[in-house]
Amino acid sequence: MKRHLISAADLTRDDAVLILDTAEEMARVADRPIKKLPTLRGRTVCNLFFEDSTRTRISFEAAEKRLSADVINFAAKGSSVSKGESLKDTAQTLEAMGVDAVVIRHGASGAPYRLANSGWIDAPVINAGDGTHQHPTQALLDAFTMRRRLIGPDAGLGEDLSGRRITVVGDVLHSRVARSNVDLLHTLGAEVTLVAPPTLVPVGVETWPCEVSYDLDRVLPKTDAVMMLRVQRERMNAAFFPTEREYSRRYGLDGERMARMPEHAIVMHPGPMVRGMEITAEVADSDRCTVIEQVTNGVSVRMAVLYLLLGGNEPAVTHTRTEGN
Amino acid sequence: MSKILIRGAKVLGGEAQDVLIDGETIEAVGAGLSAEGADVIEAEGKILLPGLVDLHTHLREPGREDSETVLTGTRAAASGGYTAVFAMANTFPVADTAGVVEQVYRLGQEHGYCDVQPIGAVTVGLEGSKLAELGAMHESAAGVTVFSDDGKCVHDAVIMRRALEYVKAFGGVIAQHAQEPRLTEGAQMNEGIVSAELGLGGWPAVAEESIIARDVLLAEHVGSRVHICHLSTAGSVEIVRWAKSRGIDVTAEVTPHHLLLTDEMVRSYNPVYKVNPPLRTERDVMALREALADGTIDIVATDHAPHPHEDKDCEWAAAAMGMVGLETALSVVQQTMVETGLLTWEAVADRMSYAPARIGQAKGHGRPVSAGEPANLTLLDSAYRGEVDPAGFASRSRNTPYEGRELPGRVTHTFLRGRATVVDGKLA
C-alpha cells in the first residue's frame, strides 16, 4: 500500500481486499466486551476537520481509540484557521507536536493531496473527504458492506466484488462518494451504473469505468446494490432540476421501485438521509436498507486503514481470532 | 552615448549582419560594418529581434507591491527581451482615473528598464456597471489607448457596446477578458475529463466562446475595434477566424502557457498551474498554435501575473490564479512555435513586437530592424538549453510552472532606445 490514502483510485485490487479482510478482523473486536486493541498505543493521530462532519469524525475517532491511539481533534471553526492561518502552517504546527498521522476533511478538492505531496509534513495522510473529489474510506466501507451482504462475512474473505452490479443514484456531479465508489468498485471487479438527471452527470464521465443511465426503472431489475446519494435542496436553486417533487418522481427510491429489484438486492445510503426526497421512509426503514450497518462497518474499515498505514505488517488480531472462533 | 556594434547576428533569423547603434537610433544594418570606438558585441549565431512588446502585463503597483512593482516588473520584462509592456488596470486602487495611469506611466519612465503603457479600466472599479473616464485617461500624460477590465469580463452587453462606441472618438481599443460569469461560478479549472476526476469546478469553453461571439458582433454593429485577451479554446479560434473573414475589426492574443501546457498538469493539484483562463486540452493547444501560425491569433501576450509565495503555497481552491511569464515567454514560443516549424523568427517578430505595438499604438516600438529606427532590440541565444531556475528571476514573484523544466533560448542583450538594459543575460 502507498504511504497515504488520498484516493480510492490509489488502491490496487490486492490493497483493497487486504483492507476489507483486515476490517473483518477488526469487526470482531466490536463484538468483544472490551472493544480495544493495543496496536497504536503511543501513536498520536490528529483528526484535522476543516469542514463539519460529525459522523465521519466520530467514526475515525472511535476507530483510533479502539486501536489505543492518542487522538487530537482539530476543528477549523473557532481555531487559528478562522484567524487566517494557512493549511500548511496548521499542518506543520501539528506535526511539530508529534502527530504520527493526519486524518483530514477539507471543503477544497485536492487539499489532502497537497498536504501529502508538498513536503509540508512527513506523517501519513488519510483523506476523510475533500470537496467533490474523494472519500476513500466511505467507498471502502460501502464495499465492505456489499461484500458482507452479498457474499457473507466469512465467505467473503479474500474475495472481491467481481460480477456484482452496483447502481449509484443521484447527485453524481457534486459527490465525492460517487467518484470514490466508481474507482474502488471497478477495481474490485463490480459493474457500476450511475443514474442521474443529465444536469448532475459530470462532463467527461464517458471516460469513467462505468455506465451512465437516466432511467432508474430500467436499471433496478439488474441491480445487486443500489446506492442512493444525498441531494442537497439548494441544487434546485441552481437549476439542476426543476422541483423536489419532480426529482423524487424520476430519481427517488420508494417501495414500488424497490420491489423491482432482485430479492437479494440491498439499498445503501452514505447518510445523512433526507427522507422523502431521495429515499422514502418505507425504504429507509426496510430490512434491505444497510444505512446503520454502513455506520458500524465504517469504524471497522477505518481501524483497518489506520492499522495498515501505521501499525505494521503483522496480521491485525490473528491471535484473538483463534480465541473468538 | 557611445556607439554599439552588434556583429554577425542573424537579423530576424535571416542572414548574419552587423547592426550599428548610434545613440538612440539604429544607424546602419549591413555586412562588414565597422565603427571606431564602438562597443562591439560578438553575436555570431544569435538571433536579433525588434524589442518585444507585451500587450498584457500585470505590474501590481499600486497596491500589491509585495507581488511586483513597476521597477521589478520592468526588470523582468527587460530580462525577457521586452522593451515595452502594457500594464493591466486591476491594481489597488484600480487604474480607472487619469491620476493612477499617470502614476504608473511615470514610474516606468523613472526606472528606465522598459516603456510602460498603462491600460485603463473600462468600468469604474472593474465593477462592470459604470464607464470609467476613458477620455480623461486617454488625454492624460499616459495617453491610454487600450482599455480592459481584465480579470473580470465586461459582461453587460450594453456597457460593452457603449465602451466600444465611446473609444472610437480617439481610436482606442477594448481588450476583453472573455468569461461569462454565470457559467463560471465556482470554476477552478477547465471543464472536462480531468475536472470531473479531480472534483474541481469546471470552467467550460463555451463561457469564453459565447462572450467572444457576442463581442465580435457588437464590434461589427458599432463599427469599432475589439481585442480578445488570452484566447484559450479551439472554439474561440473558430469564432475569431469567422469574424475576421467577415471583416470585423478584431484582434486576439494567446499566452505562452496556453501554447504549451494542458489541464493534465492540474492532476498534481499544484497551484502553479492555476490560471485564468484555465489550461485547456491538447486539442485546444494545437488549435491555438495553428491559429497563431496562420495569423488568426495576432499576438503572443504573457498575462504575466505575479503572486507572492504564500498565495500559491496552499491548497488549490485557496490559491490565486495566474503565473509569471515575462522571463520565459520567448523560450516557450521558441519551443512551441519555432522548433515545431510553425513560425519563422520573422513571424515571431510580428507576433511579439510589430503586431502588439500596432494594436496598442506603442510609439517607437514594433519597428523594423533597419537604419533610422529606434534602437529597441533583443538578442537571443537560441542554441541555449537550460532548466528554468526561478531563483534567478528579476520579477519579485516566482510563481512559474516551468521550475526545473528545460526550455530553449536565452535573451543575452536587450536595448531600450540604444541603452543596454540586459548585457550577457544580466540586468545592466
Tab-separated table of C-alpha atoms in Angstrom, chain B residues 59-66 68-70 87-95 99-101 103-105 107:
chain	number	residue	atom	x	y	z
B	59	LEU	CA	2.746	45.072	-12.682
B	60	ARG	CA	0.662	45.166	-9.469
B	61	GLU	CA	1.739	48.686	-8.496
B	62	PRO	CA	-0.029	50.476	-6.919
B	63	GLY	CA	-1.448	48.275	-4.228
B	64	ARG	CA	0.202	44.875	-4.415
B	65	GLU	CA	3.857	45.779	-4.266
B	66	ASP	CA	4.520	42.538	-2.410
B	68	GLU	CA	5.511	43.092	-8.147
B	69	THR	CA	6.349	46.756	-8.640
B	70	VAL	CA	6.809	48.767	-11.767
B	87	ALA	CA	0.262	47.349	-17.605
B	88	MET	CA	-3.172	45.974	-16.724
B	89	ALA	CA	-5.628	48.076	-14.791
B	90	ASN	CA	-6.527	45.717	-11.915
B	91	THR	CA	-4.343	47.486	-9.365
B	92	PHE	CA	-5.381	48.871	-5.948
B	93	PRO	CA	-6.711	51.441	-6.496
B	94	VAL	CA	-7.910	50.362	-9.901
B	95	ALA	CA	-6.383	52.254	-12.810
B	99	GLY	CA	-4.191	60.015	-11.805
B	100	VAL	CA	-3.476	56.311	-11.432
B	101	VAL	CA	-2.476	55.719	-15.047
B	103	GLN	CA	1.476	57.360	-11.770
B	104	VAL	CA	2.203	54.004	-13.414
B	105	TYR	CA	3.412	55.665	-16.591
B	107	LEU	CA	7.203	55.109	-12.611
